Amino acid sequence: MLQISGYLLDSYVSVSAVTVLTQKPPVLSARKGETATMDCNLGTVTDAARWYKQIPGGVPQYVLYFYYSNSGPTYGSGFSAPKFTSTHQSTSDYRLIISNVEEGDSAVYYCQTWDGSVELC
């Protein structure tokens, strides 16, 4: 069984404007060939979500970006559909979907967003 972990990554500019994300499940186990899904709630930020993959000891890799009004995600280098995709259930709820899970998918996946309304201090 492969193990996939999820953590939260939030970009913000000032301490007074912290955005709280909720990512579930924190740990996900899947068998080879199965589909793995992870959900991210952006809280009050409702523009878009980015997903990153990090293999232990490595740097985070940009998987995809999904803006809620787009029909589909934009992919980082080396990532594409149908292996990786994303959907949204609302303007603040996003899902990462990894199809046909294999050994190389075992990693920590981060959900990230930002609050564009925050001014630089």
GROMACS .gro file of N, CA and C in nm:
model
  363
    1MET      N    1   0.083  -0.118   0.000
    1MET     CA    2   0.000   0.000   0.000
    1MET      C    3   0.088   0.125   0.000
    2LEU      N    4   0.049   0.222  -0.076
    2LEU     CA    5   0.121   0.349  -0.082
    2LEU      C    6   0.060   0.444   0.019
    3GLN      N    7   0.142   0.531   0.072
    3GLN     CA    8   0.089   0.629   0.167
    3GLN      C    9   0.112   0.769   0.113
    4ILE      N   10   0.007   0.846   0.113
    4ILE     CA   11   0.010   0.983   0.065
    4ILE      C   12  -0.032   1.072   0.181
    5SER      N   13   0.048   1.172   0.210
    5SER     CA   14   0.017   1.264   0.319
    5SER      C   15  -0.019   1.400   0.264
    6GLY      N   16  -0.103   1.470   0.337
    6GLY     CA   17  -0.140   1.604   0.295
    6GLY      C   18  -0.112   1.705   0.404
    7TYR      N   19  -0.057   1.817   0.365
    7TYR     CA   20  -0.032   1.926   0.459
    7TYR      C   21  -0.080   2.055   0.397
    8LEU      N   22  -0.089   2.156   0.477
    8LEU     CA   23  -0.138   2.284   0.431
    8LEU      C   24  -0.024   2.381   0.410
    9LEU      N   25  -0.036   2.459   0.307
    9LEU     CA   26   0.061   2.563   0.279
    9LEU      C   27  -0.018   2.688   0.247
   10ASP      N   28   0.005   2.792   0.321
   10ASP     CA   29  -0.072   2.914   0.303
   10ASP      C   30   0.022   3.030   0.282
   11SER      N   31  -0.005   3.108   0.180
   11SER     CA   32   0.073   3.229   0.155
   11SER      C   33  -0.003   3.348   0.209
   12TYR      N   34   0.060   3.424   0.291
   12TYR     CA   35  -0.003   3.547   0.338
   12TYR      C   36   0.104   3.652   0.360
   13VAL      N   37   0.063   3.775   0.365
   13VAL     CA   38   0.159   3.885   0.370
   13VAL      C   39   0.178   3.941   0.510
   14SER      N   40   0.073   3.954   0.586
   14SER     CA   41   0.088   4.011   0.720
   14SER      C   42   0.022   3.923   0.824
   15VAL      N   43   0.070   3.932   0.946
   15VAL     CA   44   0.019   3.848   1.054
   15VAL      C   45  -0.129   3.873   1.080
   16SER      N   46  -0.175   3.992   1.056
   16SER     CA   47  -0.315   4.023   1.083
   16SER      C   48  -0.410   3.965   0.979
   17ALA      N   49  -0.357   3.906   0.874
   17ALA     CA   50  -0.441   3.855   0.766
   17ALA      C   51  -0.413   3.708   0.738
   18VAL      N   52  -0.419   3.626   0.840
   18VAL     CA   53  -0.391   3.483   0.824
   18VAL      C   54  -0.512   3.413   0.764
   19THR      N   55  -0.487   3.331   0.665
   19THR     CA   56  -0.591   3.251   0.602
   19THR      C   57  -0.578   3.108   0.653
   20VAL      N   58  -0.687   3.048   0.699
   20VAL     CA   59  -0.684   2.912   0.751
   20VAL      C   60  -0.738   2.817   0.646
   21LEU      N   61  -0.657   2.718   0.610
   21LEU     CA   62  -0.697   2.615   0.515
   21LEU      C   63  -0.722   2.486   0.591
   22THR      N   64  -0.811   2.403   0.539
   22THR     CA   65  -0.837   2.271   0.597
   22THR      C   66  -0.820   2.168   0.487
   23GLN      N   67  -0.728   2.075   0.507
   23GLN     CA   68  -0.701   1.973   0.407
   23GLN      C   69  -0.731   1.835   0.466
   24LYS      N   70  -0.806   1.753   0.391
   24LYS     CA   71  -0.846   1.620   0.438
   24LYS      C   72  -0.830   1.518   0.326
   25PRO      N   73  -0.798   1.395   0.359
   25PRO     CA   74  -0.755   1.347   0.490
   25PRO      C   75  -0.609   1.382   0.513
   26PRO      N   76  -0.564   1.384   0.640
   26PRO     CA   77  -0.424   1.416   0.666
   26PRO      C   78  -0.330   1.308   0.613
   27VAL      N   79  -0.374   1.183   0.617
   27VAL     CA   80  -0.297   1.072   0.562
   27VAL      C   81  -0.392   0.984   0.482
   28LEU      N   82  -0.348   0.944   0.365
   28LEU     CA   83  -0.431   0.865   0.275
   28LEU      C   84  -0.352   0.745   0.226
   29SER      N   85  -0.407   0.626   0.240
   29SER     CA   86  -0.344   0.506   0.187
   29SER      C   87  -0.422   0.457   0.067
   30ALA      N   88  -0.350   0.417  -0.037
   30ALA     CA   89  -0.415   0.368  -0.159
   30ALA      C   90  -0.333   0.254  -0.217
   31ARG      N   91  -0.400   0.160  -0.279
   31ARG     CA   92  -0.332   0.049  -0.346
   31ARG      C   93  -0.298   0.090  -0.488
   32LYS      N   94  -0.196   0.026  -0.542
   32LYS     CA   95  -0.154   0.051  -0.679
   32LYS      C   96  -0.274   0.035  -0.773
   33GLY      N   97  -0.293   0.134  -0.861
   33GLY     CA   98  -0.402   0.130  -0.957
   33GLY      C   99  -0.529   0.200  -0.911
   34GLU      N  100  -0.539   0.230  -0.782
   34GLU     CA  101  -0.657   0.298  -0.730
   34GLU      C  102  -0.650   0.449  -0.759
   35THR      N  103  -0.759   0.517  -0.728
   35THR     CA  104  -0.766   0.662  -0.739
   35THR      C  105  -0.761   0.722  -0.599
   36ALA      N  106  -0.675   0.822  -0.579
   36ALA     CA  107  -0.662   0.890  -0.450
   36ALA      C  108  -0.718   1.031  -0.463
   37THR      N  109  -0.796   1.074  -0.364
   37THR     CA  110  -0.851   1.210  -0.366
   37THR      C  111  -0.822   1.279  -0.233
   38MET      N  112  -0.787   1.407  -0.242
   38MET     CA  113  -0.764   1.490  -0.125
   38MET      C  114  -0.843   1.619  -0.140
   39ASP      N  115  -0.904   1.664  -0.033
   39ASP     CA  116  -0.985   1.786  -0.035
   39ASP      C  117  -0.917   1.898   0.040
   40CYS      N  118  -0.940   2.020  -0.007
   40CYS     CA  119  -0.886   2.139   0.057
   40CYS      C  120  -0.994   2.246   0.063
   41ASN      N  121  -1.022   2.292   0.185
   41ASN     CA  122  -1.115   2.403   0.202
   41ASN      C  123  -1.033   2.529   0.225
   42LEU      N  124  -1.057   2.631   0.143
   42LEU     CA  125  -0.978   2.754   0.147
   42LEU      C  126  -1.025   2.855   0.250
   43GLY      N  127  -1.127   2.822   0.325
   43GLY     CA  128  -1.178   2.917   0.423
   43GLY      C  129  -1.245   3.034   0.354
   44THR      N  130  -1.203   3.155   0.389
   44THR     CA  131  -1.266   3.273   0.331
   44THR      C  132  -1.206   3.314   0.198
   45VAL      N  133  -1.096   3.253   0.158
   45VAL     CA  134  -1.034   3.283   0.028
   45VAL      C  135  -1.101   3.195  -0.076
   46THR      N  136  -1.151   3.255  -0.182
   46THR     CA  137  -1.232   3.177  -0.276
   46THR      C  138  -1.186   3.189  -0.421
   47ASP      N  139  -1.061   3.224  -0.443
   47ASP     CA  140  -1.016   3.244  -0.580
   47ASP      C  141  -0.963   3.118  -0.647
   48ALA      N  142  -0.866   3.054  -0.586
   48ALA     CA  143  -0.799   2.943  -0.653
   48ALA      C  144  -0.717   2.862  -0.554
   49ALA      N  145  -0.679   2.743  -0.597
   49ALA     CA  146  -0.594   2.656  -0.516
   49ALA      C  147  -0.477   2.607  -0.601
   50ARG      N  148  -0.362   2.594  -0.537
   50ARG     CA  149  -0.246   2.531  -0.600
   50ARG      C  150  -0.215   2.406  -0.520
   51TRP      N  151  -0.167   2.303  -0.589
   51TRP     CA  152  -0.127   2.179  -0.524
   51TRP      C  153   0.020   2.153  -0.554
   52TYR      N  154   0.092   2.107  -0.451
   52TYR     CA  155   0.233   2.075  -0.463
   52TYR      C  156   0.257   1.932  -0.414
   53LYS      N  157   0.359   1.870  -0.469
   53LYS     CA  158   0.399   1.735  -0.429
   53LYS      C  159   0.542   1.743  -0.378
   54GLN      N  160   0.567   1.684  -0.260
   54GLN     CA  161   0.703   1.683  -0.207
   54GLN      C  162   0.741   1.543  -0.162
   55ILE      N  163   0.845   1.491  -0.223
   55ILE     CA  164   0.901   1.362  -0.182
   55ILE      C  165   0.997   1.391  -0.068
   56PRO      N  166   0.997   1.310   0.039
   56PRO     CA  167   1.086   1.335   0.153
   56PRO      C  168   1.231   1.357   0.108
   57GLY      N  169   1.290   1.465   0.157
   57GLY     CA  170   1.427   1.500   0.121
   57GLY      C  171   1.437   1.583  -0.006
   58GLY      N  172   1.324   1.604  -0.073
   58GLY     CA  173   1.324   1.681  -0.197
   58GLY      C  174   1.255   1.816  -0.180
   59VAL      N  175   1.252   1.891  -0.287
   59VAL     CA  176   1.185   2.021  -0.286
   59VAL      C  177   1.042   2.005  -0.335
   60PRO      N  178   0.950   2.092  -0.293
   60PRO     CA  179   0.812   2.083  -0.344
   60PRO      C  180   0.808   2.103  -0.495
   61GLN      N  181   0.726   2.022  -0.562
   61GLN     CA  182   0.704   2.033  -0.706
   61GLN      C  183   0.563   2.085  -0.729
   62TYR      N  184   0.551   2.183  -0.816
   62TYR     CA  185   0.421   2.242  -0.849
   62TYR      C  186   0.344   2.144  -0.937
   63VAL      N  187   0.231   2.095  -0.887
   63VAL     CA  188   0.149   1.998  -0.959
   63VAL      C  189   0.049   2.069  -1.049
   64LEU      N  190  -0.037   2.151  -0.988
   64LEU     CA  191  -0.139   2.219  -1.068
   64LEU      C  192  -0.197   2.339  -0.995
   65TYR      N  193  -0.262   2.423  -1.074
   65TYR     CA  194  -0.331   2.543  -1.027
   65TYR      C  195  -0.472   2.537  -1.083
   66PHE      N  196  -0.571   2.562  -0.998
   66PHE     CA  197  -0.710   2.558  -1.044
   66PHE      C  198  -0.784   2.682  -0.995
   67TYR      N  199  -0.822   2.766  -1.088
   67TYR     CA  200  -0.901   2.885  -1.060
   67TYR      C  201  -1.047   2.848  -1.076
   68TYR      N  202  -1.131   2.887  -0.981
   68TYR     CA  203  -1.269   2.835  -0.975
   68TYR      C  204  -1.352   2.862  -1.099
   69SER      N  205  -1.324   2.968  -1.174
   69SER     CA  206  -1.406   2.995  -1.292
   69SER      C  207  -1.351   2.930  -1.419
   70ASN      N  208  -1.236   2.863  -1.409
   70ASN     CA  209  -1.181   2.792  -1.525
   70ASN      C  210  -1.244   2.654  -1.538
   71SER      N  211  -1.243   2.601  -1.659
   71SER     CA  212  -1.302   2.469  -1.682
   71SER      C  213  -1.210   2.356  -1.636
   72GLY      N  214  -1.083   2.384  -1.620
   72GLY     CA  215  -0.990   2.281  -1.576
   72GLY      C  216  -0.861   2.343  -1.524
   73PRO      N  217  -0.773   2.259  -1.469
   73PRO     CA  218  -0.650   2.310  -1.409
   73PRO      C  219  -0.541   2.344  -1.510
   74THR      N  220  -0.443   2.421  -1.463
   74THR     CA  221  -0.320   2.448  -1.535
   74THR      C  222  -0.211   2.367  -1.465
   75TYR      N  223  -0.127   2.297  -1.542
   75TYR     CA  224  -0.032   2.202  -1.484
   75TYR      C  225   0.110   2.254  -1.477
   76GLY      N  226   0.181   2.206  -1.375
   76GLY     CA  227   0.324   2.230  -1.364
   76GLY      C  228   0.399   2.133  -1.453
   77SER      N  229   0.525   2.159  -1.474
   77SER     CA  230   0.609   2.076  -1.560
   77SER      C  231   0.615   1.932  -1.508
   78GLY      N  232   0.587   1.837  -1.596
   78GLY     CA  233   0.592   1.696  -1.560
   78GLY      C  234   0.462   1.640  -1.505
   79PHE      N  235   0.360   1.723  -1.491
   79PHE     CA  236   0.230   1.679  -1.441
   79PHE      C  237   0.123   1.708  -1.545
   80SER      N  238   0.029   1.615  -1.562
   80SER     CA  239  -0.077   1.634  -1.663
   80SER      C  240  -0.196   1.544  -1.633
   81ALA      N  241  -0.306   1.572  -1.705
   81ALA     CA  242  -0.424   1.484  -1.700
   81ALA      C  243  -0.394   1.367  -1.793
   82PRO      N  244  -0.454   1.252  -1.772
   82PRO     CA  245  -0.554   1.223  -1.670
   82PRO      C  246  -0.495   1.178  -1.536
   83LYS      N  247  -0.362   1.169  -1.525
   83LYS     CA  248  -0.299   1.124  -1.401
   83LYS      C  249  -0.336   1.215  -1.284
   84PHE      N  250  -0.321   1.346  -1.304
   84PHE     CA  251  -0.354   1.445  -1.201
   84PHE      C  252  -0.464   1.535  -1.252
   85THR      N  253  -0.563   1.558  -1.170
   85THR     CA  254  -0.666   1.656  -1.206
   85THR      C  255  -0.723   1.718  -1.080
   86SER      N  256  -0.810   1.814  -1.098
   86SER     CA  257  -0.869   1.883  -0.984
   86SER      C  258  -1.012   1.922  -1.019
   87THR      N  259  -1.095   1.927  -0.916
   87THR     CA  260  -1.232   1.975  -0.931
   87THR      C  261  -1.258   2.070  -0.815
   88HIS      N  262  -1.371   2.139  -0.822
   88HIS     CA  263  -1.412   2.219  -0.707
   88HIS      C  264  -1.561   2.195  -0.682
   89GLN      N  265  -1.595   2.185  -0.554
   89GLN     CA  266  -1.733   2.164  -0.514
   89GLN      C  267  -1.802   2.297  -0.487
   90SER      N  268  -1.723   2.399  -0.461
   90SER     CA  269  -1.773   2.535  -0.439
   90SER      C  270  -1.655   2.628  -0.466
   91THR      N  271  -1.674   2.757  -0.443
   91THR     CA  272  -1.564   2.850  -0.466
   91THR      C  273  -1.453   2.839  -0.362
   92SER      N  274  -1.477   2.763  -0.255
   92SER     CA  275  -1.373   2.748  -0.153
   92SER      C  276  -1.333   2.602  -0.127
   93ASP      N  277  -1.396   2.507  -0.195
   93ASP     CA  278  -1.365   2.365  -0.176
   93ASP      C  279  -1.308   2.304  -0.303
   94TYR      N  280  -1.181   2.260  -0.294
   94TYR     CA  281  -1.110   2.205  -0.409
   94TYR      C  282  -1.065   2.063  -0.379
   95ARG      N  283  -1.054   1.982  -0.484
   95ARG     CA  284  -1.015   1.842  -0.470
   95ARG      C  285  -0.902   1.810  -0.567
   96LEU      N  286  -0.797   1.745  -0.515
   96LEU     CA  287  -0.690   1.690  -0.598
   96LEU      C  288  -0.721   1.543  -0.621
   97ILE      N  289  -0.715   1.500  -0.747
   97ILE     CA  290  -0.744   1.361  -0.783
   97ILE      C  291  -0.622   1.303  -0.852
   98ILE      N  292  -0.572   1.193  -0.797
   98ILE     CA  293  -0.458   1.122  -0.856
   98ILE      C  294  -0.509   0.987  -0.903
   99SER      N  295  -0.508   0.965  -1.032
   99SER     CA  296  -0.560   0.841  -1.090
   99SER      C  297  -0.449   0.738  -1.106
  100ASN      N  298  -0.490   0.611  -1.104
  100ASN     CA  299  -0.398   0.500  -1.128
  100ASN      C  300  -0.271   0.515  -1.043
  101VAL      N  301  -0.290   0.522  -0.912
  101VAL     CA  302  -0.181   0.545  -0.817
  101VAL      C  303  -0.069   0.442  -0.835
  102GLU      N  304   0.055   0.492  -0.828
  102GLU     CA  305   0.173   0.405  -0.837
  102GLU      C  306   0.275   0.449  -0.733
  103GLU      N  307   0.382   0.371  -0.719
  103GLU     CA  308   0.484   0.398  -0.616
  103GLU      C  309   0.534   0.542  -0.618
  104GLY      N  310   0.558   0.597  -0.735
  104GLY     CA  311   0.612   0.732  -0.747
  104GLY      C  312   0.519   0.841  -0.698
  105ASP      N  313   0.395   0.807  -0.669
  105ASP     CA  314   0.299   0.906  -0.619
  105ASP      C  315   0.304   0.922  -0.468
  106SER      N  316   0.377   0.834  -0.401
  106SER     CA  317   0.388   0.840  -0.256
  106SER      C  318   0.467   0.965  -0.218
  107ALA      N  319   0.402   1.059  -0.149
  107ALA     CA  320   0.464   1.188  -0.119
  107ALA      C  321   0.375   1.266  -0.024
  108VAL      N  322   0.420   1.384   0.013
  108VAL     CA  323   0.338   1.479   0.086
  108VAL      C  324   0.283   1.577  -0.017
  109TYR      N  325   0.152   1.600  -0.014
  109TYR     CA  326   0.087   1.693  -0.106
  109TYR      C  327   0.038   1.814  -0.028
  110TYR      N  328   0.069   1.930  -0.080
  110TYR     CA  329   0.033   2.056  -0.015
  110TYR      C  330  -0.073   2.130  -0.095
  111CYS      N  331  -0.170   2.182  -0.025
  111CYS     CA  332  -0.269   2.272  -0.082
  111CYS      C  333  -0.225   2.414  -0.045
  112GLN      N  334  -0.229   2.505  -0.141
  112GLN     CA  335  -0.183   2.642  -0.115
  112GLN      C  336  -0.277   2.742  -0.179
  113THR      N  337  -0.297   2.853  -0.112
  113THR     CA  338  -0.374   2.963  -0.169
  113THR      C  339  -0.313   3.094  -0.121
  114TRP      N  340  -0.373   3.203  -0.157
  114TRP     CA  341  -0.326   3.335  -0.116
  114TRP      C  342  -0.446   3.428  -0.111
  115ASP      N  343  -0.431   3.534  -0.038
  115ASP     CA  344  -0.538   3.632  -0.026
  115ASP      C  345  -0.495   3.758  -0.099
  116GLY      N  346  -0.550   3.779  -0.217
  116GLY     CA  347  -0.514   3.892  -0.300
  116GLY      C  348  -0.561   4.026  -0.247
  117SER      N  349  -0.648   4.023  -0.146
  117SER     CA  350  -0.699   4.149  -0.092
  117SER      C  351  -0.606   4.211   0.012
  118VAL      N  352  -0.505   4.134   0.055
  118VAL     CA  353  -0.413   4.181   0.158
  118VAL      C  354  -0.311   4.275   0.096
  119GLU      N  355  -0.292   4.389   0.157
  119GLU     CA  356  -0.194   4.486   0.108
  119GLU      C  357  -0.058   4.459   0.172
  120LEU      N  358   0.047   4.487   0.098
  120LEU     CA  359   0.182   4.472   0.151
  120LEU      C  360   0.206   4.572   0.263
  121CYS      N  361   0.273   4.527   0.368
  121CYS     CA  362   0.301   4.615   0.482
  121CYS      C  363   0.436   4.681   0.465
   0.00000   0.00000   0.00000
